[in-house]
Amino acid sequence: MSGKAKASQSLVAQENRRAAFRGELSKWFKINGRDLPWRRTHDPYAILVSEAMLQQTQVITVIPYYLRWLARFPTFPSLAAAKEADVLHAWQGLGYYARARNLHKAAQYVVANFSGKLTCGLDAGLLPGVGEYTCGAIASFAFDEPAAAVDANIARVLARLMNLRDPIDTAAGKARLRVFATLLLPAGSGGRLHNSSLMELGALVCIARAPKCGICPVQAYCAAGDPGSLPVKRPRPKTVRAIEDCAWIVRNDKVVLELQRERRLGGLWKLPPLKGAPSGLPILETKYTFTHHRVTLRVHRQAAPNRLDLNQSWFNRSKRSAVAMPSPHRRAMEELAARSFAKPATMTV
């Protein structure tokens, strides 16, 4: 058995080594941890907002959205009272709009069942759209409870520490990670510092590609012989390519948009789908991705119909800026609007 394997076994088996591990890690974090806005608060609402935004989104992108969101919806009651259209508009640009809807529903639940305020991590587990990870994050970051919160960064760190060869995106792999994460927790309190330290280690040192093992503060506890090969994941699904043909229908300074009803984009406005087969080249073509799809968005000029569909409406310049739209469609609309409604240059003599 290698020295690293022995180190890992003893980390699992002996509490004094786990305590030493936590001590080395937290000491490193206090010196190297980033000053992020959600680390300056223990407000469970602000923590929930940050965790929702950070899913599938990079920190640098989230920060301005997080600050604007809290300025507009500073509490559970203020978010609960907002219209869904306003919530989606504030979220646009972050994608995965189900996160915004779940935040809205969670706020309404807190107002209806907890008088607008969470008082412990256990309550967070009852909120709509709050899963095991987010519940643990709220419990630890807001209330300092010793709760496991295994996000992508922590999963990677734990998989390397224990040299886990099970795919971490399977039920068996997730279960082993959670057991190990729970084992490493401090007793009584201290969950905030511990989970923050693990996350930061994964974000700054134990990174996905080319981990910086030479500067890792807890390298002595790591069982991975080849850290760069971990964590193991199931094969990614093949990219599905799709074409989305939409219509550019304008009149004076107005554009036709269509309200979406389906689950993924419900409540958002898009350029309406093209009716009939395309004739000629599109006036704009762009590409975007979501999950494992790669979509080519093609926009074609189309004459205004005598009557719009029930879920369609005309929008002038001021109204267009106020509606919530998926980013690819907003970018396309703004580019085409700039072309279509540009005032002709004034000739000087």
PDB file of C-alpha atoms in Angstrom, residues 84 88 96-99 101-102 105 260-268:
ATOM      1  CA  GLU A  84     -42.718  36.791 -12.240  1.00  0.00           C
ATOM      2  CA  LEU A  88     -37.238  36.904 -15.024  1.00  0.00           C
ATOM      3  CA  TYR A  96     -31.331  28.394 -16.799  1.00  0.00           C
ATOM      4  CA  TYR A  97     -34.414  30.413 -15.854  1.00  0.00           C
ATOM      5  CA  ALA A  98     -35.847  27.649 -13.687  1.00  0.00           C
ATOM      6  CA  ARG A  99     -33.406  28.897 -11.048  1.00  0.00           C
ATOM      7  CA  ARG A 101     -38.584  30.715 -10.809  1.00  0.00           C
ATOM      8  CA  ASN A 102     -37.485  28.469  -7.954  1.00  0.00           C
ATOM      9  CA  LYS A 105     -41.337  30.220  -5.252  1.00  0.00           C
ATOM     10  CA  GLN A 260     -43.192  31.373 -24.316  1.00  0.00           C
ATOM     11  CA  ARG A 261     -45.356  28.847 -22.466  1.00  0.00           C
ATOM     12  CA  GLU A 262     -43.151  25.757 -22.385  1.00  0.00           C
ATOM     13  CA  ARG A 263     -41.395  24.760 -19.182  1.00  0.00           C
ATOM     14  CA  ARG A 264     -37.806  25.786 -19.902  1.00  0.00           C
ATOM     15  CA  LEU A 265     -38.499  29.313 -21.154  1.00  0.00           C
ATOM     16  CA  GLY A 266     -42.010  29.929 -19.827  1.00  0.00           C
ATOM     17  CA  GLY A 267     -42.621  33.617 -19.127  1.00  0.00           C
ATOM     18  CA  LEU A 268     -39.895  34.822 -21.518  1.00  0.00           C
TER      19      LEU A 268
END
